[in-house]
PDB file of C-alpha atoms in Angstrom:
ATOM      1  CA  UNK A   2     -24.846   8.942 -37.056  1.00  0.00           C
ATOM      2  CA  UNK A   3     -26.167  12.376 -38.727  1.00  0.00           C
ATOM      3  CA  UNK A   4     -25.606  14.493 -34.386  1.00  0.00           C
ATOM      4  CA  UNK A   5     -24.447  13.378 -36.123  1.00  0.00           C
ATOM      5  CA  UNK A   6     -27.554  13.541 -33.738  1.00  0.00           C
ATOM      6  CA  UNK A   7     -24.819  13.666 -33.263  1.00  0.00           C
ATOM      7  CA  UNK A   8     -23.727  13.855 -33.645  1.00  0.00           C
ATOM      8  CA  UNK A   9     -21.848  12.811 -31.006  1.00  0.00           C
ATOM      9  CA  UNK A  10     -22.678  12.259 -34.853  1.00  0.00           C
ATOM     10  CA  UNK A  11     -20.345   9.601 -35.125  1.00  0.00           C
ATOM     11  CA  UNK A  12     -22.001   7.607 -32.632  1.00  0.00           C
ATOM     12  CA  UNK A  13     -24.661   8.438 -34.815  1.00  0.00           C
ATOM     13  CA  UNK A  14     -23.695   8.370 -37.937  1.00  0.00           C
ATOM     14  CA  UNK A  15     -20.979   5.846 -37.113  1.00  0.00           C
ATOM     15  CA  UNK A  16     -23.920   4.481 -35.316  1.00  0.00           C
ATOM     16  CA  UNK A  17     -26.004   4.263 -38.099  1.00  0.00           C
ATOM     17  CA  UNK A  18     -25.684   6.127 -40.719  1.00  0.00           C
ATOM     18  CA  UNK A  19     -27.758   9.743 -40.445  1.00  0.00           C
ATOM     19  CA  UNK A  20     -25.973  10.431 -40.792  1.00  0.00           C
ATOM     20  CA  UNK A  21     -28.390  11.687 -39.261  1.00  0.00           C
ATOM     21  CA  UNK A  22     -31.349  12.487 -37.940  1.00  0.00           C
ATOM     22  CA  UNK A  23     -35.326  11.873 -35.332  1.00  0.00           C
ATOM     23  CA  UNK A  24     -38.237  10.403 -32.134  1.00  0.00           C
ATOM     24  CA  UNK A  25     -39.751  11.147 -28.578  1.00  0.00           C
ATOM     25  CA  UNK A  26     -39.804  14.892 -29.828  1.00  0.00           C
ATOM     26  CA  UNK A  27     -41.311  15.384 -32.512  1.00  0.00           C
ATOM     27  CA  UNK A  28     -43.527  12.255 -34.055  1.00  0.00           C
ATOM     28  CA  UNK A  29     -42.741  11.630 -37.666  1.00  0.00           C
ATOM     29  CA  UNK A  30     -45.097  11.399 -40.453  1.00  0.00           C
ATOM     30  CA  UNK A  31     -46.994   8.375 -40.645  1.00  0.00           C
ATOM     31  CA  UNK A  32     -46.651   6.715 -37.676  1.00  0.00           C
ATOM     32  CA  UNK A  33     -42.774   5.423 -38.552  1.00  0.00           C
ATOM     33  CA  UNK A  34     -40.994   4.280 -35.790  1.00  0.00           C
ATOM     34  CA  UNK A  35     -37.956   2.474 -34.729  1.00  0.00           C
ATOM     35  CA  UNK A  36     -38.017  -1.266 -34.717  1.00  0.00           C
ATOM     36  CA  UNK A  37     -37.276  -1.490 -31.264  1.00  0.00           C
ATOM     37  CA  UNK A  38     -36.307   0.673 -28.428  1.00  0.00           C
ATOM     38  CA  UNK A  39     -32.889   1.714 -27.860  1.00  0.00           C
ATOM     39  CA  UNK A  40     -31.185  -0.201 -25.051  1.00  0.00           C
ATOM     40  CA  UNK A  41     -30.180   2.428 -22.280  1.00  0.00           C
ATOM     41  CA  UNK A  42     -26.876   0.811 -22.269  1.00  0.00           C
ATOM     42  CA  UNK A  43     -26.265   1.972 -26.055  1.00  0.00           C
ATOM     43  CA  UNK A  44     -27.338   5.331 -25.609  1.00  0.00           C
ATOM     44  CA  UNK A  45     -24.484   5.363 -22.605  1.00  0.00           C
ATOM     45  CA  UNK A  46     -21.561   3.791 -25.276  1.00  0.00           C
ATOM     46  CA  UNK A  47     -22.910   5.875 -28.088  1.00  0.00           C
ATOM     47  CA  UNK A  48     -22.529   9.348 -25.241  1.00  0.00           C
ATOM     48  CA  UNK A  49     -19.320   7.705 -23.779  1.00  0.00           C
ATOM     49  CA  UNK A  50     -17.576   7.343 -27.347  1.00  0.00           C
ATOM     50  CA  UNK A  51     -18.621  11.254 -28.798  1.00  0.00           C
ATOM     51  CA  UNK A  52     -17.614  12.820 -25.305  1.00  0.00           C
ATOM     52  CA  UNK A  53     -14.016  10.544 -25.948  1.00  0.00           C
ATOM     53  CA  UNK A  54     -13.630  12.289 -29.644  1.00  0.00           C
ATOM     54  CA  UNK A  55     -14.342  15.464 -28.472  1.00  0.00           C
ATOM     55  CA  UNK A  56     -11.709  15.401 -26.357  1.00  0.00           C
ATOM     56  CA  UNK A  57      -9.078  13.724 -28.150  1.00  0.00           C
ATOM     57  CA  UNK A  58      -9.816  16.615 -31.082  1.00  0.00           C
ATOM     58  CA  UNK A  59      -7.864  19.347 -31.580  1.00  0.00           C
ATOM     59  CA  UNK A  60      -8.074  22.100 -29.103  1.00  0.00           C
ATOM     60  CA  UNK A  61      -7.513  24.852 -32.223  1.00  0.00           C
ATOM     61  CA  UNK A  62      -9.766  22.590 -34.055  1.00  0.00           C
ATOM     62  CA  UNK A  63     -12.218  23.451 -31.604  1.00  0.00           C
ATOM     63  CA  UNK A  64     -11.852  26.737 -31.293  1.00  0.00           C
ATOM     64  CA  UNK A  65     -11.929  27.348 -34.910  1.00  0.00           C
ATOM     65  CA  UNK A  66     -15.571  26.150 -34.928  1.00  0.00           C
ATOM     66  CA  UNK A  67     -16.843  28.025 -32.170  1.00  0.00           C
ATOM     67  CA  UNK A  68     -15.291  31.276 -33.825  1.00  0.00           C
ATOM     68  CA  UNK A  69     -16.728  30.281 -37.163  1.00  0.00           C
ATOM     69  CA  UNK A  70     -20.555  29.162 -35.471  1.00  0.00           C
ATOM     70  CA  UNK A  71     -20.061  32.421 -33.679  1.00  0.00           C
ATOM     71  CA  UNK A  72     -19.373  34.513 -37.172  1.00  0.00           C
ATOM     72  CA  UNK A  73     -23.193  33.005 -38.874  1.00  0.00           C
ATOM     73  CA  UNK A  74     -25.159  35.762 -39.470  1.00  0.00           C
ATOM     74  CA  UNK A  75     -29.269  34.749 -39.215  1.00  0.00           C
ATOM     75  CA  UNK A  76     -30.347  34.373 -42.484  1.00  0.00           C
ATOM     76  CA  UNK A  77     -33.224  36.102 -43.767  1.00  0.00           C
ATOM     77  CA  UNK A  78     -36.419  34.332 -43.596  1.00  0.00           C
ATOM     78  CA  UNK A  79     -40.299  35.490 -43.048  1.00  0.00           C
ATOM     79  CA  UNK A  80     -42.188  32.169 -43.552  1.00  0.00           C
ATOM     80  CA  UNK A  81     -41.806  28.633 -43.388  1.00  0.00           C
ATOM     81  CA  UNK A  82     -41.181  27.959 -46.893  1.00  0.00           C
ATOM     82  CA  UNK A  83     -37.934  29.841 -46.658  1.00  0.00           C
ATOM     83  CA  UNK A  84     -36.580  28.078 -43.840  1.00  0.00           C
ATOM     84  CA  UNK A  85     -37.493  25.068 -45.802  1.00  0.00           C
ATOM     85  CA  UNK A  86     -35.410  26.032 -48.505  1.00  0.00           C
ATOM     86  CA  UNK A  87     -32.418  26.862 -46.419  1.00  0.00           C
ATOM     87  CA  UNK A  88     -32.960  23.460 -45.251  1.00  0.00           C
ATOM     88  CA  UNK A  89     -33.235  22.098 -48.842  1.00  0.00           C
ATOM     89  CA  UNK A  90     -29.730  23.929 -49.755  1.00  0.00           C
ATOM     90  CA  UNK A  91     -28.206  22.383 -46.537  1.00  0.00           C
ATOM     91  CA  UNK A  92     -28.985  18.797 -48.396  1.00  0.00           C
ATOM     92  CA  UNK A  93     -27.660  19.747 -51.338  1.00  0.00           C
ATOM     93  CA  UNK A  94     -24.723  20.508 -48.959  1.00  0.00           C
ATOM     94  CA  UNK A  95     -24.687  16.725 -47.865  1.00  0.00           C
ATOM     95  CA  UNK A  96     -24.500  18.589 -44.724  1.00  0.00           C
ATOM     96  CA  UNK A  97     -25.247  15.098 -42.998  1.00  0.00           C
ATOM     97  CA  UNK A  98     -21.523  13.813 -44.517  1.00  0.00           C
ATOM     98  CA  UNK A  99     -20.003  17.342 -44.813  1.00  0.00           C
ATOM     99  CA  UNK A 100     -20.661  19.532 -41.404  1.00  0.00           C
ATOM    100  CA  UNK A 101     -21.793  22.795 -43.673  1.00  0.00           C
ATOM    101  CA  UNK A 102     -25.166  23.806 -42.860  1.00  0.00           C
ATOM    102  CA  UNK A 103     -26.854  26.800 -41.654  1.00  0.00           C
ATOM    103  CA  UNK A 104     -26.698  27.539 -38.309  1.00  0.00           C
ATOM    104  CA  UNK A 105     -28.600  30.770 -38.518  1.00  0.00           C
ATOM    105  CA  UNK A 106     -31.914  29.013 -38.656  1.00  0.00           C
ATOM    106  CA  UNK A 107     -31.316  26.779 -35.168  1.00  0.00           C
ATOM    107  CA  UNK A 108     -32.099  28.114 -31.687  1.00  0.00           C
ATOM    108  CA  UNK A 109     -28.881  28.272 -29.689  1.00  0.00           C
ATOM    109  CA  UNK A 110     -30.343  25.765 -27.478  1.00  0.00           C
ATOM    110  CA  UNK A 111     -32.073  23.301 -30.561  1.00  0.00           C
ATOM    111  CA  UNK A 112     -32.429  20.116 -28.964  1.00  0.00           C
ATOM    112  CA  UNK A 113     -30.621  17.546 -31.426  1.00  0.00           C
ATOM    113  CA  UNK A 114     -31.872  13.643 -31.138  1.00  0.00           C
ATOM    114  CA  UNK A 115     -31.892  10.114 -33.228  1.00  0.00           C
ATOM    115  CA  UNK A 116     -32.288   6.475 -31.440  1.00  0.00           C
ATOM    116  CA  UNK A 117     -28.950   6.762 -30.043  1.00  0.00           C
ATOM    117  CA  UNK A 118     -28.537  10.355 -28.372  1.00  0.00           C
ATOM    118  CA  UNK A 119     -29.774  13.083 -27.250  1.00  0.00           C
ATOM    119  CA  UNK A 120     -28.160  16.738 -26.609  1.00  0.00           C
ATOM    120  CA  UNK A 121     -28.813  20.512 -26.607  1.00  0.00           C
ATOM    121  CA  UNK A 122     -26.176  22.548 -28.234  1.00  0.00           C
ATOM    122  CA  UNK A 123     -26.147  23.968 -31.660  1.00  0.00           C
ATOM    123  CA  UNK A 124     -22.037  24.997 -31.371  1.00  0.00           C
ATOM    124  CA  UNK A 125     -22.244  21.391 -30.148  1.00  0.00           C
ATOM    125  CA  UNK A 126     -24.205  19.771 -32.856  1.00  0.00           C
ATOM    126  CA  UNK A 127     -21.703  21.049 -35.563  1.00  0.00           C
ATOM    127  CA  UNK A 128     -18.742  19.797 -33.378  1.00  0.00           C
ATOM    128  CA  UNK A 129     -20.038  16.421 -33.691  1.00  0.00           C
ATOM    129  CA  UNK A 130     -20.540  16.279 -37.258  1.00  0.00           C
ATOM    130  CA  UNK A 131     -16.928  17.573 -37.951  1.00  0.00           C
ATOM    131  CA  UNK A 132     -15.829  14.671 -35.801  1.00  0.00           C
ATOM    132  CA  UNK A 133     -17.221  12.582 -37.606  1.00  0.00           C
ATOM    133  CA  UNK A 134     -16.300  13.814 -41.310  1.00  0.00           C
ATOM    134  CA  UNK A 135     -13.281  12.350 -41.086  1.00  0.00           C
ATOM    135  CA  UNK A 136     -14.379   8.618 -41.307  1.00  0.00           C
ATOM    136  CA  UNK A 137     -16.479   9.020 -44.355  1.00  0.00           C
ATOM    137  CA  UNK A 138     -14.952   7.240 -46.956  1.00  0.00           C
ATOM    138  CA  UNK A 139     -17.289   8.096 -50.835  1.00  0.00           C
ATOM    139  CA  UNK A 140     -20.576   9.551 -48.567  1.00  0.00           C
ATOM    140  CA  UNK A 141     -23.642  10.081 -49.724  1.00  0.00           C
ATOM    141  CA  UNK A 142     -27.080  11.384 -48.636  1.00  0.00           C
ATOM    142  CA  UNK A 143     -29.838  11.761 -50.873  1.00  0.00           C
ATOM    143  CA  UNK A 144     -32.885  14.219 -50.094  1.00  0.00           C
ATOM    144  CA  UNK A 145     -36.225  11.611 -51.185  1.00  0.00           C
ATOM    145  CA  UNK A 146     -38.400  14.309 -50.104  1.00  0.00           C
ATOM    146  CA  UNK A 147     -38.971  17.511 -47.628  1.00  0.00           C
ATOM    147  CA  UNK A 148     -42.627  18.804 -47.031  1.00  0.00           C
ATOM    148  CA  UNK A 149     -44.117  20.841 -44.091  1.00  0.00           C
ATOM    149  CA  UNK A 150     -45.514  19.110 -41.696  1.00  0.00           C
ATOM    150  CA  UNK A 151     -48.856  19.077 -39.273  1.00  0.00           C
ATOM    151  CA  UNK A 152     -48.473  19.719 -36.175  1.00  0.00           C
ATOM    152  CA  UNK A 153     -51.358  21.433 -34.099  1.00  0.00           C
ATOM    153  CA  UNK A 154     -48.420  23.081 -31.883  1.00  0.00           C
ATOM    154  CA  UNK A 155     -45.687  23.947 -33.604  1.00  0.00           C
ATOM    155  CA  UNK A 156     -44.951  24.576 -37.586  1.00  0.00           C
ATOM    156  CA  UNK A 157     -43.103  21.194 -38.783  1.00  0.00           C
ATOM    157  CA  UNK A 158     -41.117  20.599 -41.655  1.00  0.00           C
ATOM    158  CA  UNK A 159     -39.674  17.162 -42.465  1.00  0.00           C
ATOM    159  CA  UNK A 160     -37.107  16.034 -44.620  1.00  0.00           C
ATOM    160  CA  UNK A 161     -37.136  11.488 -45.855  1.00  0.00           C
ATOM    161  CA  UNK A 162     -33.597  10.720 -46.770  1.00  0.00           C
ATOM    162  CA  UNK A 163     -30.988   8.091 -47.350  1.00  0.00           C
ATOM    163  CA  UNK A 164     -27.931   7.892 -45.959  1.00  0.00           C
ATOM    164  CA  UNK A 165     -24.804   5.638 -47.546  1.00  0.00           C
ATOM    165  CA  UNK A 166     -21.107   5.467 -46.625  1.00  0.00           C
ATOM    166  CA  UNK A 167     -18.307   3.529 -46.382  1.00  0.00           C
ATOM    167  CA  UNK A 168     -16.163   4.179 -43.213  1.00  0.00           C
ATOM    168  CA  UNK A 169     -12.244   4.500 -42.749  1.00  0.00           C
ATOM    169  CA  UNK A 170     -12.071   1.396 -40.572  1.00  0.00           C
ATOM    170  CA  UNK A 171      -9.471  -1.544 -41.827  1.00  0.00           C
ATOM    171  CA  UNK A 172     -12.910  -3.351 -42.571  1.00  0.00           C
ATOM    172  CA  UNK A 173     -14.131  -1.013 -44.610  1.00  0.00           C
ATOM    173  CA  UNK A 174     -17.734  -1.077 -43.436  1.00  0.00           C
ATOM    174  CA  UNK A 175     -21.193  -0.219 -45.318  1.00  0.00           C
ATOM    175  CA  UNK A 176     -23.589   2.109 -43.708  1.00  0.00           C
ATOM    176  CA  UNK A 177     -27.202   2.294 -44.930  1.00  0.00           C
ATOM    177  CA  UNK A 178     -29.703   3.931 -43.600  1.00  0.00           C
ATOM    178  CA  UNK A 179     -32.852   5.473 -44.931  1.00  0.00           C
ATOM    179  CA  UNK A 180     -34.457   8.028 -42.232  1.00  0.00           C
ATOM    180  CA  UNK A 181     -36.416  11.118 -41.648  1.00  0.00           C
ATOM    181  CA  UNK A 182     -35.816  14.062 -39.937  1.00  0.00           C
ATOM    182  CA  UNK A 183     -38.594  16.253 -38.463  1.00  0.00           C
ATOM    183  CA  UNK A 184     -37.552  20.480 -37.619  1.00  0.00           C
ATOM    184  CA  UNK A 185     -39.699  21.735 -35.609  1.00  0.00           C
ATOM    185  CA  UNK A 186     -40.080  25.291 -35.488  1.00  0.00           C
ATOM    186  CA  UNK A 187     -40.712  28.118 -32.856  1.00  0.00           C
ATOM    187  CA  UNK A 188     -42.704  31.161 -33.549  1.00  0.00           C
ATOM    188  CA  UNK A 189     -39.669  33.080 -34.465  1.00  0.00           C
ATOM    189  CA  UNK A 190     -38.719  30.470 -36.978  1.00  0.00           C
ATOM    190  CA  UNK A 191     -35.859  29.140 -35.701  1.00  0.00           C
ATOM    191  CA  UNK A 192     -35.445  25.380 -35.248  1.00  0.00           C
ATOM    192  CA  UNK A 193     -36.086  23.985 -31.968  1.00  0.00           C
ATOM    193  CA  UNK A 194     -35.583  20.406 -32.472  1.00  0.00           C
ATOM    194  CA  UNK A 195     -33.887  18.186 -34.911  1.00  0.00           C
ATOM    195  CA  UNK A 196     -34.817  14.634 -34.498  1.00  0.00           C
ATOM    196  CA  UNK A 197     -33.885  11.603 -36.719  1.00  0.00           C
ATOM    197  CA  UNK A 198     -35.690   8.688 -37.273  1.00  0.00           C
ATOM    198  CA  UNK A 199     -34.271   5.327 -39.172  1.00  0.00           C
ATOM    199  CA  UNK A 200     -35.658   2.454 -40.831  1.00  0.00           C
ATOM    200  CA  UNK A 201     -33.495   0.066 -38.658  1.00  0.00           C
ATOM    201  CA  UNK A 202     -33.041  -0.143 -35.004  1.00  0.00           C
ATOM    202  CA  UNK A 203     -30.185   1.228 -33.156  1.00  0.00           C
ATOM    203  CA  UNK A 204     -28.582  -2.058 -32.437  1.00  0.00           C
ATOM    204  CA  UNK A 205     -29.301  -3.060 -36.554  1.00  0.00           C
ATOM    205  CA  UNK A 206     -27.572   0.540 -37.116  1.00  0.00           C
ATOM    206  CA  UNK A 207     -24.279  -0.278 -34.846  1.00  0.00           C
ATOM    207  CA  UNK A 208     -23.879  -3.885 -36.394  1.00  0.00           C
ATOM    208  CA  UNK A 209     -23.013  -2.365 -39.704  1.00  0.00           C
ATOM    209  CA  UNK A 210     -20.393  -1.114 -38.176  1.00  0.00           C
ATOM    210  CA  UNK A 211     -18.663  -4.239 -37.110  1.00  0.00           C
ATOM    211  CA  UNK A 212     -19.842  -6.091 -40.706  1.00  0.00           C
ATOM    212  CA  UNK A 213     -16.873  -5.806 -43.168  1.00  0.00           C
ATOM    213  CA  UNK A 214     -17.469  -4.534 -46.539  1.00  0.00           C
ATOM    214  CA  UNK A 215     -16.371  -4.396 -50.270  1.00  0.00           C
ATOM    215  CA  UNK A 216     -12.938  -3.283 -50.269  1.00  0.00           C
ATOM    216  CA  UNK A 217     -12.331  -0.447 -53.404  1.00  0.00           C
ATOM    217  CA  UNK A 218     -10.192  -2.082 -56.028  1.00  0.00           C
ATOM    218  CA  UNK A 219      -7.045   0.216 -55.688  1.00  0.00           C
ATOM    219  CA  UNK A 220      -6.925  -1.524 -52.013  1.00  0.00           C
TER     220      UNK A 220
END
């Protein structure tokens, strides 16, 4: 829902929602998991549906974003603490909801994960999450906490979050989601991997989807 691992995000996010987020990757903090594992047969639907959005977007659309990925300069950064606060900023972004984050600070080839899907791609990562912008309806995602991580291997940093949204469907649906996302870092200091984890299970995540919800009062 959030890749939006998207993204195809709105598999994700529309998936669960992160968003949204992370995973087989990266472990996160304190053993959380997902309920249950994803059914392979999701994780097809949830591929099958982004792959369909991406093609029924808008070519210029498209080509916009690659141009404007292509344009990010790599921010300036010499320790983890400042790609934490890049990462920080890109919450106060709502980047999860919004599609503006920092692309500087991700490896070309950042692997991008959550219970539903799993891609490589950061030009494809942000394609996602504009797909899925467009079904927000009043979004929300609130940072709870981001801390570095320990990892013997790699330098961590992980972000605990919660993710709430209506979406643009006749039934006006409720997605709620609290998750955590875990960055793991290369010794250059660019993201590797982005993986979401939720307090729900995939198939918990989808049903929101197909659960109606409060309709706003100028409806």
């Amino acid at each position: 829902m959030a890749g939006m691992c998207c993204y195809g995000r709105l598999s994700q996010t529309l998936m669960s929602k992160k968003v949204q987020g992370f995973y087989c990757c990266s472990p996160a903090p304190n053993n959380q998991k997902v309920k249950t594992q994803t059914p392979k047969l999701l994780k097809i639907a949830v591929t099958g549906v982004t792959e369909l959005l991406r093609l029924l977007s808008s070519p210029a659309r498209n080509r916009l974003e690659i141009s404007d990925d292509e344009g990010d300069e790599d921010p300036l950064v010499s320790n983890v603490e400042d790609v934490l606060k890049i990462i920080k900023s890109d919450y106060d972004k709502a980047y999860f909801v919004t599609g503006l984050f920092t692309s500087g600070i991700y490896a070309a080839d950042c692997v991008f994960e959550d219970p539903t899907i799993k891609f490589r791609g950061r030009d494809l990562y942000s394609r996602n999450l504009q797909l899925l912008v467009p079904f927000f309806d009043s979004p929300s995602i609130k940072l709870e906490k981001i801390e570095k991580g320990n990892d013997s291997n790699a330098e961590v940093i992980v972000a605990y979050w919660k993710l709430r949204t209506s979406l643009k469907l006749p039934w006006r649906p409720l997605i709620s989601v609290n998750g955590n996302t875990v960055y793991d870092l290369d010794e250059k200091l660019k993201i590797v991997k982005h993986v979401e984890s939720w307090d729900i299970s995939a198939l918990e995540a989808v049903g929101q989807i197909f659960t109606p919800g409060m309709r706003s009062s100028s409806e």
